[in-house]
Amino acid sequence: MSELTLTLIRLGFLAVLWLFVLSAVSVIRSDMFGARVDTVKAPAAQQPSPAKPAKPPRQRRPSRSDRNTPRQLVVADGPDRGQSVQLGSEPVLIGRGTDAQIRLDDDYVSTRHARVATNGEQWFVEDLGSTNGTYVGAQRVTAPTPVAMGTAIRIGKTVLELRR
Amino acid sequence: MSTGSVQTIPRKRRGTELFLLLAALVVGIGAYVAAELGYNGAVPDNLVQVAGGFAALALAAHVAVRLLAPYADPVLLPLVVMLNGLGLAMINRIDLDLAADNRPEGPFAGQQLIWTLIGVIGFVAVLLVIRDHRRLQAYTYTMGLGAIVLLLLPLVPFLGKNINGAQIWIGIGPLSFQPGEVAKILLVVFFAGYLVVKRDALALAGRRILGIDLPRGRDLGPILVAWLVSLAVLVFQRDLGSSLLFFGLFVVLLYVATERVGWIVVGALLFAAGAYFGYLTFAHVQARVTGWLDPFSDPDAYFQIQQSLYGLAFGGLLGTGLGQGDPTLTPFSYSDFIVPSFGEELGLTGLMAIVVVYALIVERALRVALLCRDAFGKLLAAGLAVAFALQVFVVVGGVTRLIPLTGLTTPFLSYGGSSLVANWAIIALLLRVSHVTRRPSPSAAPLAADDATQVVKLR
């Protein structure tokens, strides 16, 4: 091995090393700047459409939620049927406790059971560590889950809905 | 800890990952060839087998991610494969030197390749078993207990092994394992699960003194326990690095969970007290501090750190070239002191690239934590990121004489099976959280299934 070859290998390897680092950085960069949408600027997109959609998003009523914003949260079924609360910008607490905006007299409901909150254009339901869980449709809520108007939120024996 | 108004479009980006993975393989295998060329002047005979085997491992990990976590971060796996490949190449290169000098150590590279295989199997197993990281929250206290049991295992007579003055190994037959590495992951899960439940009490109750929110006395309990456990590790196992890691991890996670600077202040004071206590009580801590402040005072006692500094200086800006330095002059140049070995042969330029790769891994992990929607996942990802960052800081800072030297492995680079397996598992966990975070929201599906659930009797 001549001195020149070894020097070329040495510098070449450093170049390859840094090329790898830079290509990783450029992937991260595209992840940061090229792959996001500002949902504040695009309120219509309940689920932002992917650049390369793996499968078309299953949305039964895509246009409804932006035409109508929910005004109240109603107990649609259960022991406290008929209770309702007006929705503002504040989160609504649901539970058996005295500090809940919707107080449910249901043995299967925890003291601070769930919370319904908005980020300005969409309403979410979040389980607050309840014993028996919160269900949107058939799915148990483990993270803040978006709810559309008229979707059944099931808490214990009670069913709640967002309505106009 | 709130979700921002900006959402990420769900994109899989597995093709990008494959491209970066191939680039990472070029770096790793290129280092292997370059080191052999530099040392022997010939391409190694077993190039096809070694390179093919390593590439097959990396591609197997990629396929596992494709099948099991398709929406996971595309950069983490290539970065890790690149570090693992570089580590293997350097260990193999050090093996050549050790064999030429008839030193009793080694060879290590073959074992490290087997450990890489076990690490990748563990990586796939973690992705396979843990389909949703939130399930881990149910095992919070089991994980905490498991971590303490694992930490205590090396103290059990006949099972524990004392290697180089640290009682941190267990040996079963010819195999030895460092349970502390696995305990680290279990502790992160425990801390995350514990803090998700307790953070309100920790954050909201307390007095404000001198503009700093100090927590209540009764909430101090857990941090004191963490402090005592890490001190116990320090005292009984003489493992400075691990005790620093565990304590730092808990303090940072407390800060992340509660957003109260008071915990950092309390943690720093406790750390100062613990460090001073250690300095006064233990001769080996005093030796480390002296070796940090004045390594040239005693050529025999601080031989290792001196050689490490000479190696880094010899490497200079561009390094001697792979296979052309003398990294084996430093004891343990294949494990704790592998960073100076790289500094010598790749120079400051190459070492910076390695440090940037570590920084990118930590950045991706923190980004997973930022984007994650549930609090447990946030804390878990942040904890794994902090554990990784602290470990790199402690070991790289130690060998470059920024902080006193403490023995910890350099993730993915240094020789050591337990560390390699544990770090592959950490990456698998991060990819799992990342997949759950970045995949499209399943919110639309329950609407269609709503009617079917009406039949279920809720009594």
Coordinates of C-alpha atoms in Angstrom, one line a residue:
Chain A
M1 CA 0.0 0.0 0.0
S2 CA 1.5 3.3 -1.0
E3 CA 1.3 6.3 1.2
L4 CA -0.9 8.1 -1.4
T5 CA -3.5 5.2 -1.5
L6 CA -3.7 5.1 2.3
T7 CA -4.2 8.9 2.5
L8 CA -6.9 8.7 -0.1
I9 CA -8.6 5.9 1.8
R10 CA -8.3 7.9 5.0
L11 CA -9.8 11.1 3.6
G12 CA -12.4 9.1 1.5
F13 CA -13.7 7.3 4.6
L14 CA -14.1 10.6 6.5
A15 CA -16.0 11.9 3.5
V16 CA -18.3 8.9 3.4
L17 CA -18.8 9.2 7.1
W18 CA -19.9 12.8 6.8
L19 CA -22.0 12.1 3.7
F20 CA -24.0 9.6 5.7
V21 CA -24.5 12.1 8.6
L22 CA -25.6 14.8 6.1
S23 CA -28.0 12.5 4.3
A24 CA -29.5 11.5 7.7
V25 CA -29.8 15.2 8.6
S26 CA -31.5 16.0 5.2
V27 CA -34.1 13.3 5.9
I28 CA -34.7 14.8 9.3
R29 CA -35.0 18.2 7.7
S30 CA -37.6 17.0 5.2
D31 CA -39.5 15.4 8.1
M32 CA -39.5 18.8 9.9
F33 CA -40.3 21.2 7.1
G34 CA -41.8 19.2 4.2
A35 CA -44.2 16.8 5.9
R36 CA -46.4 18.9 8.1
V37 CA -49.5 20.9 7.7
D38 CA -50.6 23.7 9.9
T39 CA -54.1 22.5 11.0
V40 CA -54.9 26.1 12.1
K41 CA -54.6 27.2 8.5
A42 CA -56.5 24.2 7.2
P43 CA -59.4 23.6 9.5
A44 CA -61.4 21.7 7.0
A45 CA -58.9 18.8 7.1
Q46 CA -60.1 16.7 10.0
Q47 CA -57.5 14.2 9.1
P48 CA -54.8 15.9 6.9
S49 CA -54.6 14.0 3.6
P50 CA -51.2 12.3 3.3
A51 CA -48.9 13.1 0.4
K52 CA -48.8 9.4 -0.4
P53 CA -51.9 7.9 1.1
A54 CA -51.5 4.3 2.1
K55 CA -55.3 3.9 1.9
P56 CA -58.0 6.5 1.6
P57 CA -59.0 7.8 5.0
R58 CA -62.3 6.3 6.1
Q59 CA -64.5 9.2 6.9
R60 CA -68.2 8.8 6.7
R61 CA -69.2 12.4 7.0
P62 CA -66.2 14.5 6.0
S63 CA -68.1 17.7 5.4
R64 CA -70.4 17.7 8.4
S65 CA -68.1 18.7 11.2
D66 CA -66.9 21.9 9.5
R67 CA -70.4 23.0 8.6
N68 CA -71.7 22.5 12.0
T69 CA -69.9 23.1 15.2
P70 CA -71.2 21.3 18.3
R71 CA -72.9 23.6 20.8
Q72 CA -73.8 21.2 23.6
L73 CA -72.9 17.9 25.1
V74 CA -76.0 15.8 25.8
V75 CA -76.6 12.7 27.9
A76 CA -78.5 10.6 25.3
D77 CA -79.0 7.5 27.3
G78 CA -78.6 6.1 30.8
P79 CA -79.8 7.1 34.3
D80 CA -79.2 10.8 33.8
R81 CA -80.7 11.0 30.3
G82 CA -81.6 14.5 29.2
Q83 CA -78.8 16.3 31.1
S84 CA -76.8 18.7 28.9
V85 CA -74.1 21.3 29.1
Q86 CA -73.4 24.2 26.8
L87 CA -70.0 24.0 25.1
G88 CA -67.7 27.0 25.1
S89 CA -63.9 26.9 24.8
E90 CA -63.5 25.3 28.3
P91 CA -63.1 21.6 28.8
V92 CA -66.1 19.7 30.2
L93 CA -65.4 17.3 33.0
I94 CA -67.6 14.2 33.2
G95 CA -67.8 12.1 36.4
R96 CA -69.6 11.4 39.7
G97 CA -67.6 14.0 41.6
T98 CA -69.0 17.4 42.6
D99 CA -66.6 19.3 40.4
A100 CA -67.9 17.7 37.2
Q101 CA -69.9 19.7 34.8
I102 CA -71.9 16.6 33.9
R103 CA -72.5 14.7 37.1
L104 CA -73.6 11.2 36.4
D105 CA -75.4 9.0 39.0
D106 CA -74.0 5.8 37.5
D107 CA -72.2 3.2 39.6
Y108 CA -69.9 2.4 36.7
V109 CA -68.6 6.0 36.4
S110 CA -65.5 7.2 38.2
T111 CA -65.3 10.4 40.2
R112 CA -63.3 12.2 37.5
H113 CA -64.0 9.9 34.6
A114 CA -63.4 11.7 31.3
R115 CA -63.0 15.1 29.8
V116 CA -64.3 16.6 26.6
A117 CA -62.1 19.4 25.3
T118 CA -61.5 21.4 22.1
N119 CA -58.4 22.7 20.4
G120 CA -60.4 25.4 18.5
E121 CA -61.8 23.4 15.6
Q122 CA -62.3 19.9 16.8
W123 CA -63.6 18.2 20.0
F124 CA -61.7 15.5 21.8
V125 CA -62.6 13.1 24.5
E126 CA -59.9 12.0 26.9
D127 CA -60.2 9.4 29.6
L128 CA -58.9 10.5 33.0
G129 CA -57.7 7.1 34.2
S130 CA -61.3 5.8 34.9
T131 CA -61.9 2.3 36.2
N132 CA -64.3 1.1 33.6
G133 CA -63.0 3.1 30.6
T134 CA -64.5 5.5 28.0
Y135 CA -65.6 4.2 24.7
V136 CA -66.0 6.0 21.4
G137 CA -68.0 3.6 19.3
A138 CA -66.5 0.3 20.0
Q139 CA -63.0 1.6 20.7
R140 CA -61.7 2.2 24.2
V141 CA -60.2 5.6 24.5
T142 CA -56.5 5.5 25.6
A143 CA -55.4 8.9 24.2
P144 CA -57.4 12.0 23.4
T145 CA -59.7 10.9 20.6
P146 CA -61.5 13.2 18.2
V147 CA -65.3 12.9 18.3
A148 CA -67.6 14.0 15.6
M149 CA -71.2 15.3 16.1
G150 CA -73.6 12.5 17.0
T151 CA -70.9 9.9 17.8
A152 CA -71.8 7.9 20.9
I153 CA -69.4 8.4 23.8
R154 CA -70.1 5.5 26.2
I155 CA -69.2 5.9 29.9
G156 CA -70.5 3.2 32.2
K157 CA -74.2 2.8 31.4
T158 CA -74.4 6.3 30.0
V159 CA -74.2 7.4 26.4
L160 CA -73.2 11.0 25.6
E161 CA -73.3 12.9 22.3
L162 CA -72.2 16.2 20.9
R163 CA -75.1 18.1 19.4
R164 CA -75.8 21.5 17.9
Chain B
M1 CA -47.1 18.7 27.9
S2 CA -49.7 19.7 25.4
T3 CA -50.2 18.7 21.8
G4 CA -49.4 21.5 19.4
S5 CA -51.7 22.6 16.7
V6 CA -49.3 21.3 14.1
Q7 CA -49.8 17.7 13.0
T8 CA -47.5 15.4 11.1
I9 CA -48.9 13.8 8.0
P10 CA -48.8 10.1 8.4
R11 CA -46.1 8.9 6.1
K12 CA -44.3 5.6 6.3
R13 CA -41.0 6.5 4.7
R14 CA -39.6 3.0 4.8
G15 CA -38.0 3.5 1.5
T16 CA -36.0 6.4 2.9
E17 CA -35.0 4.1 5.8
L18 CA -33.8 1.5 3.4
F19 CA -31.7 4.1 1.5
L20 CA -30.1 5.4 4.7
L21 CA -29.6 1.8 5.9
L22 CA -27.6 1.0 2.8
A23 CA -25.5 4.1 3.3
A24 CA -25.0 3.0 6.9
L25 CA -23.8 -0.4 5.7
V26 CA -21.4 1.3 3.3
V27 CA -19.9 3.2 6.3
G28 CA -19.7 0.1 8.6
I29 CA -18.3 -2.3 6.0
G30 CA -16.1 0.4 4.5
A31 CA -14.6 0.9 8.0
Y32 CA -13.9 -2.8 8.2
V33 CA -12.2 -2.9 4.8
A34 CA -10.3 0.4 5.4
A35 CA -9.0 -0.8 8.8
E36 CA -7.8 -4.1 7.3
L37 CA -6.2 -2.3 4.3
G38 CA -4.5 0.1 6.7
Y39 CA -3.2 -2.6 9.0
N40 CA -2.4 -5.5 6.6
G41 CA -2.5 -3.8 3.2
A42 CA -4.9 -6.4 1.9
V43 CA -8.6 -6.9 1.7
P44 CA -9.7 -9.4 4.4
D45 CA -10.4 -13.0 3.3
N46 CA -13.7 -13.3 5.1
L47 CA -15.0 -10.0 3.7
V48 CA -18.0 -11.6 2.0
Q49 CA -19.1 -13.6 5.0
V50 CA -18.7 -10.8 7.6
A51 CA -20.1 -8.1 5.4
G52 CA -22.9 -10.3 4.2
G53 CA -23.8 -11.4 7.7
F54 CA -23.9 -7.9 9.1
A55 CA -25.9 -6.6 6.1
A56 CA -28.4 -9.5 6.5
L57 CA -28.8 -8.6 10.2
A58 CA -29.4 -4.9 9.3
L59 CA -31.9 -5.8 6.6
A60 CA -33.7 -8.3 8.9
A61 CA -34.2 -5.4 11.4
H62 CA -35.4 -3.3 8.5
V63 CA -37.9 -5.9 7.4
A64 CA -39.1 -6.3 11.0
V65 CA -39.7 -2.5 11.2
R66 CA -41.6 -2.6 7.9
L67 CA -43.9 -5.4 9.1
L68 CA -44.3 -4.5 12.8
A69 CA -44.0 -0.7 13.0
P70 CA -44.4 0.7 9.5
Y71 CA -45.0 4.3 10.6
A72 CA -41.9 4.4 12.9
D73 CA -39.2 7.0 12.5
P74 CA -37.0 6.3 9.4
V75 CA -33.7 7.7 10.7
L76 CA -33.2 5.8 14.0
L77 CA -32.4 2.4 12.7
P78 CA -29.8 3.5 10.1
L79 CA -28.0 5.6 12.7
V80 CA -27.8 2.7 15.1
V81 CA -26.7 0.2 12.3
M82 CA -23.9 2.7 11.4
L83 CA -22.7 2.9 15.0
N84 CA -22.8 -0.8 15.5
G85 CA -20.9 -1.4 12.2
L86 CA -18.2 1.2 13.2
G87 CA -17.9 -0.5 16.6
L88 CA -17.4 -3.9 15.1
A89 CA -14.8 -2.6 12.6
M90 CA -12.8 -0.9 15.4
I91 CA -13.0 -4.0 17.7
N92 CA -11.8 -6.2 14.8
R93 CA -9.0 -3.8 14.1
I94 CA -8.0 -3.8 17.8
D95 CA -8.1 -7.6 17.8
L96 CA -5.5 -7.6 15.0
D97 CA -3.2 -5.4 17.1
L98 CA -3.7 -7.4 20.3
A99 CA -3.0 -10.7 18.4
A100 CA 0.2 -9.2 16.9
D101 CA 1.4 -8.1 20.3
N102 CA 0.5 -11.5 21.9
R103 CA -1.7 -9.8 24.4
P104 CA -3.9 -12.1 26.5
E105 CA -7.1 -10.3 25.7
G106 CA -9.4 -10.9 22.8
P107 CA -10.3 -11.8 20.2
F108 CA -13.5 -9.8 20.7
A109 CA -15.0 -9.1 17.2
G110 CA -16.5 -12.6 16.7
Q111 CA -18.3 -12.4 20.0
Q112 CA -19.4 -8.9 19.3
L113 CA -20.9 -10.0 16.0
I114 CA -22.8 -12.8 17.9
W115 CA -24.0 -10.3 20.4
T116 CA -25.2 -8.1 17.5
L117 CA -27.2 -11.0 16.3
I118 CA -28.7 -11.5 19.8
G119 CA -29.3 -7.7 19.9
V120 CA -31.2 -7.8 16.6
I121 CA -33.2 -10.8 17.7
G122 CA -34.1 -8.9 20.9
F123 CA -35.0 -5.8 18.8
V124 CA -37.4 -7.9 16.7
A125 CA -38.8 -9.6 19.9
V126 CA -39.5 -6.2 21.6
L127 CA -41.3 -5.0 18.5
L128 CA -43.2 -8.3 18.3
V129 CA -44.2 -8.5 21.9
I130 CA -45.0 -4.9 22.7
R131 CA -47.6 -3.9 20.2
D132 CA -48.6 -0.8 22.1
H133 CA -46.3 0.8 24.6
R134 CA -49.2 1.9 26.7
R135 CA -49.6 -1.7 27.9
L136 CA -46.3 -1.3 29.7
Q137 CA -48.0 1.2 32.1
A138 CA -49.9 -1.6 33.7
Y139 CA -46.6 -3.2 34.8
T140 CA -45.2 0.0 36.4
Y141 CA -44.4 -1.5 39.8
T142 CA -43.5 -4.9 38.5
M143 CA -40.9 -3.1 36.3
G144 CA -39.6 -1.2 39.3
L145 CA -39.2 -4.3 41.4
G146 CA -37.6 -6.1 38.5
A147 CA -35.1 -3.3 38.1
I148 CA -34.1 -3.5 41.8
V149 CA -33.8 -7.3 41.7
L150 CA -31.6 -7.0 38.6
L151 CA -29.4 -4.4 40.2
L152 CA -29.0 -6.6 43.3
L153 CA -28.2 -9.8 41.4
P154 CA -24.5 -9.1 41.1
L155 CA -24.3 -9.0 44.9
V156 CA -25.7 -12.5 45.3
P157 CA -22.8 -14.9 46.3
F158 CA -21.6 -17.4 43.5
L159 CA -23.7 -15.5 40.9
G160 CA -22.1 -12.2 41.1
K161 CA -18.7 -11.6 39.5
N162 CA -16.1 -8.9 40.4
I163 CA -14.4 -7.8 37.2
N164 CA -11.9 -5.0 37.3
G165 CA -13.0 -3.8 40.8
A166 CA -16.7 -3.4 39.9
Q167 CA -19.3 -5.9 41.2
I168 CA -21.7 -5.4 38.4
W169 CA -21.6 -8.7 36.6
I170 CA -23.4 -12.0 36.9
G171 CA -21.8 -15.1 35.5
I172 CA -23.7 -18.3 34.6
G173 CA -21.1 -20.8 33.4
P174 CA -18.8 -19.1 30.8
L175 CA -21.3 -16.3 30.1
S176 CA -21.3 -13.1 31.9
F177 CA -23.9 -10.4 31.8
Q178 CA -24.4 -6.9 33.2
P179 CA -27.9 -6.8 34.5
G180 CA -27.7 -3.1 35.2
E181 CA -28.0 -2.4 31.5
V182 CA -31.4 -4.1 31.4
A183 CA -32.4 -2.6 34.7
K184 CA -31.9 0.8 33.1
I185 CA -34.8 0.2 30.7
L186 CA -37.0 -1.2 33.4
L187 CA -36.3 1.8 35.5
V188 CA -37.3 4.2 32.7
V189 CA -40.6 2.4 32.3
F190 CA -41.1 2.5 36.1
F191 CA -40.3 6.2 36.4
A192 CA -42.5 7.1 33.5
G193 CA -45.4 5.0 34.8
Y194 CA -45.0 6.4 38.4
L195 CA -44.7 10.0 37.3
V196 CA -47.7 9.9 35.0
V197 CA -49.8 9.2 38.1
K198 CA -48.1 11.4 40.6
R199 CA -47.0 14.4 38.6
D200 CA -50.0 16.6 39.5
A201 CA -49.2 16.2 43.2
L202 CA -45.6 16.8 42.6
A203 CA -46.2 19.9 40.4
L204 CA -49.0 21.7 42.2
A205 CA -48.3 21.3 45.9
G206 CA -45.4 23.2 47.2
R207 CA -43.9 26.5 48.4
R208 CA -42.3 29.1 46.4
I209 CA -38.9 30.2 47.8
L210 CA -36.7 32.7 46.1
G211 CA -38.7 32.4 42.9
I212 CA -38.3 28.6 42.7
D213 CA -41.2 26.3 43.3
L214 CA -40.0 23.8 45.8
P215 CA -42.0 20.6 46.2
R216 CA -43.6 19.5 49.5
G217 CA -41.7 17.3 51.9
R218 CA -43.9 14.3 51.5
D219 CA -43.5 14.4 47.7
L220 CA -39.8 14.3 48.2
G221 CA -40.0 10.6 49.2
P222 CA -39.5 9.1 45.7
I223 CA -36.5 11.3 44.8
L224 CA -34.9 10.5 48.1
V225 CA -35.4 6.8 47.5
A226 CA -33.9 7.1 44.0
W227 CA -31.0 9.0 45.6
L228 CA -30.4 6.3 48.2
V229 CA -30.7 3.5 45.7
S230 CA -28.1 5.1 43.4
L231 CA -25.8 5.7 46.4
A232 CA -26.2 2.1 47.4
V233 CA -25.2 1.0 43.9
L234 CA -22.2 3.3 44.2
V235 CA -21.2 1.9 47.6
F236 CA -21.8 -1.8 47.1
Q237 CA -21.0 -2.2 43.5
R238 CA -18.4 0.5 43.0
D239 CA -20.2 1.5 39.8
L240 CA -19.9 5.3 39.6
G241 CA -21.3 5.6 36.1
S242 CA -24.5 3.7 36.7
S243 CA -25.3 5.5 39.9
L244 CA -24.8 8.8 38.1
L245 CA -27.0 7.6 35.3
F246 CA -29.9 6.4 37.4
F247 CA -30.0 9.5 39.6
G248 CA -29.7 12.0 36.6
L249 CA -32.4 10.1 34.8
F250 CA -34.8 10.4 37.6
V251 CA -34.2 14.1 38.2
V252 CA -34.6 14.9 34.5
L253 CA -37.8 12.9 34.2
L254 CA -39.2 14.6 37.3
Y255 CA -38.5 17.9 35.6
V256 CA -40.0 16.8 32.3
A257 CA -43.2 15.5 34.1
T258 CA -43.8 18.4 36.4
E259 CA -42.2 21.4 34.5
R260 CA -40.9 22.6 37.8
V261 CA -37.3 23.9 38.0
G262 CA -37.3 23.2 41.8
W263 CA -36.7 19.5 41.1
I264 CA -33.5 20.3 39.2
V265 CA -32.3 22.5 42.1
V266 CA -33.1 19.8 44.6
G267 CA -31.5 17.1 42.4
A268 CA -28.4 19.2 41.9
L269 CA -28.0 19.7 45.7
L270 CA -28.5 16.0 46.4
F271 CA -26.1 15.1 43.7
A272 CA -23.5 17.5 45.1
A273 CA -24.0 16.0 48.6
G274 CA -23.8 12.5 47.3
A275 CA -20.7 13.2 45.2
Y276 CA -18.9 15.0 48.1
F277 CA -19.8 12.1 50.4
G278 CA -18.4 9.6 47.9
Y279 CA -15.3 11.7 47.5
L280 CA -14.7 11.8 51.2
T281 CA -15.4 8.1 51.8
F282 CA -14.1 6.1 48.9
A283 CA -10.5 6.0 47.7
H284 CA -11.5 5.0 44.2
V285 CA -13.7 8.1 43.8
Q286 CA -10.8 10.3 45.0
A287 CA -8.5 8.6 42.5
R288 CA -11.0 9.4 39.7
V289 CA -11.2 13.0 40.7
T290 CA -7.4 13.4 40.9
G291 CA -7.1 11.7 37.5
W292 CA -9.5 14.2 36.1
L293 CA -7.9 17.3 37.6
D294 CA -4.3 16.3 37.3
P295 CA -3.7 13.2 35.2
F296 CA 0.0 13.8 34.8
S297 CA 0.7 13.8 38.5
D298 CA 1.2 10.1 38.6
P299 CA 2.2 8.3 35.4
D300 CA 1.3 4.8 36.8
A301 CA -2.0 5.4 38.4
Y302 CA -3.5 7.5 35.6
F303 CA -1.8 5.7 32.7
Q304 CA -5.1 4.9 31.0
I305 CA -6.4 8.5 30.8
Q306 CA -3.0 9.8 29.8
Q307 CA -2.8 7.3 26.9
S308 CA -6.3 8.3 25.9
L309 CA -5.3 12.0 25.8
Y310 CA -2.0 11.1 23.9
G311 CA -4.1 9.1 21.4
L312 CA -6.5 11.9 20.8
A313 CA -3.6 14.4 20.4
F314 CA -1.9 12.0 18.0
G315 CA -5.0 11.7 15.9
G316 CA -5.2 15.4 15.4
L317 CA -7.7 16.9 13.0
L318 CA -7.9 14.1 10.3
G319 CA -6.6 11.1 12.3
T320 CA -3.9 8.6 11.4
G321 CA -6.3 6.6 9.2
L322 CA -8.0 3.4 10.2
G323 CA -5.6 0.6 11.1
Q324 CA -2.6 3.0 11.2
G325 CA -2.7 4.3 14.8
D326 CA -1.8 2.6 18.0
P327 CA -5.1 2.5 20.0
T328 CA -4.1 -0.6 21.9
L329 CA -1.6 1.4 23.9
T330 CA -4.6 2.5 26.0
P331 CA -5.9 -0.3 28.3
F332 CA -9.5 -1.3 27.4
S333 CA -9.3 0.5 24.1
Y334 CA -12.0 -1.9 22.8
S335 CA -14.6 -1.1 25.5
D336 CA -14.7 1.9 27.8
F337 CA -11.9 3.7 25.8
I338 CA -13.2 3.0 22.3
V339 CA -14.0 6.7 21.7
P340 CA -10.3 7.7 22.0
S341 CA -9.5 4.8 19.6
F342 CA -11.8 6.5 17.1
G343 CA -10.4 9.9 17.9
E344 CA -6.9 8.6 17.1
E345 CA -7.7 6.9 13.8
L346 CA -10.4 9.2 12.5
G347 CA -9.3 12.4 14.1
L348 CA -11.5 15.2 15.4
T349 CA -13.4 15.2 12.1
G350 CA -14.4 11.5 12.5
L351 CA -15.1 11.8 16.2
M352 CA -17.4 14.8 15.6
A353 CA -19.3 12.8 13.0
I354 CA -19.8 10.1 15.7
V355 CA -20.9 12.6 18.3
V356 CA -23.3 14.1 15.8
V357 CA -24.8 10.7 15.1
Y358 CA -25.4 10.3 18.9
A359 CA -27.0 13.7 19.0
L360 CA -29.3 12.8 16.1
I361 CA -30.4 9.7 17.9
V362 CA -31.2 11.7 21.0
E363 CA -32.9 14.3 18.8
R364 CA -35.1 11.7 17.1
A365 CA -36.0 10.2 20.5
L366 CA -36.9 13.6 22.0
R367 CA -39.0 14.3 18.9
V368 CA -40.9 11.1 19.5
A369 CA -41.6 12.3 23.0
L370 CA -42.8 15.7 21.7
L371 CA -45.1 14.3 19.1
C372 CA -46.5 11.5 21.3
R373 CA -50.1 12.2 22.4
D374 CA -50.3 10.2 25.6
A375 CA -48.4 11.3 28.7
F376 CA -46.9 7.9 29.5
G377 CA -45.4 7.6 26.0
K378 CA -44.0 11.1 26.2
L379 CA -42.2 10.3 29.5
L380 CA -41.1 6.9 28.3
A381 CA -39.5 8.3 25.1
A382 CA -38.0 11.3 26.9
G383 CA -36.6 8.9 29.6
L384 CA -35.0 6.6 27.0
A385 CA -33.6 9.7 25.2
V386 CA -32.2 11.1 28.5
A387 CA -30.7 7.7 29.5
F388 CA -29.0 7.5 26.2
A389 CA -27.8 11.1 26.2
L390 CA -26.5 10.9 29.8
Q391 CA -24.6 7.7 29.0
V392 CA -22.9 9.1 26.0
F393 CA -22.1 12.3 27.9
V394 CA -20.7 10.5 30.9
V395 CA -18.5 8.2 28.9
V396 CA -17.3 10.7 26.2
G397 CA -16.9 13.4 28.8
G398 CA -15.0 11.0 31.0
V399 CA -12.4 9.8 28.4
T400 CA -11.9 13.4 27.1
R401 CA -11.3 14.7 30.6
L402 CA -14.3 17.0 30.7
I403 CA -15.7 15.3 33.8
P404 CA -14.2 12.7 36.1
L405 CA -13.9 9.3 34.4
T406 CA -16.6 6.8 35.3
G407 CA -16.9 3.4 33.7
L408 CA -19.8 3.1 31.3
T409 CA -20.1 1.5 27.9
T410 CA -20.3 3.7 24.8
P411 CA -23.7 2.7 23.3
F412 CA -23.4 0.4 20.2
L413 CA -19.6 1.1 19.8
S414 CA -17.8 -0.6 22.7
Y415 CA -17.4 -4.3 23.2
G416 CA -20.0 -5.7 25.6
G417 CA -23.0 -7.9 25.0
S418 CA -25.3 -6.7 27.7
S419 CA -24.9 -3.1 26.6
L420 CA -25.5 -3.9 22.9
V421 CA -28.6 -6.0 23.6
A422 CA -30.1 -3.4 26.0
N423 CA -29.5 -0.5 23.5
W424 CA -31.1 -2.5 20.6
A425 CA -34.1 -2.9 22.9
I426 CA -34.1 0.8 23.7
I427 CA -34.3 1.6 20.0
A428 CA -37.1 -1.0 19.5
L429 CA -39.1 0.7 22.2
L430 CA -38.5 4.1 20.7
L431 CA -39.6 2.9 17.3
R432 CA -42.7 1.3 18.8
V433 CA -43.7 4.6 20.5
S434 CA -42.8 6.4 17.3
H435 CA -45.0 4.1 15.2
V436 CA -48.0 4.5 17.6
T437 CA -47.5 8.3 17.5
R438 CA -47.0 8.8 13.7
R439 CA -49.6 6.4 12.3
P440 CA -52.8 7.9 11.1
S441 CA -55.4 8.5 13.8
P442 CA -57.9 5.6 13.9
S443 CA -60.7 8.0 14.9
A444 CA -62.9 7.4 11.8
A445 CA -63.1 3.6 12.2
P446 CA -65.4 3.4 15.3
L447 CA -68.1 5.3 13.5
A448 CA -68.7 2.5 11.1
A449 CA -68.6 -0.1 13.8
D450 CA -71.0 1.7 16.0
D451 CA -74.2 -0.2 15.1
A452 CA -72.7 -3.5 15.9
T453 CA -72.0 -2.5 19.5
Q454 CA -75.6 -1.7 20.2
V455 CA -76.4 -5.4 20.7
V456 CA -73.9 -5.6 23.6
K457 CA -75.7 -5.6 26.9
L458 CA -74.2 -3.1 29.4
R459 CA -75.4 -4.2 32.7

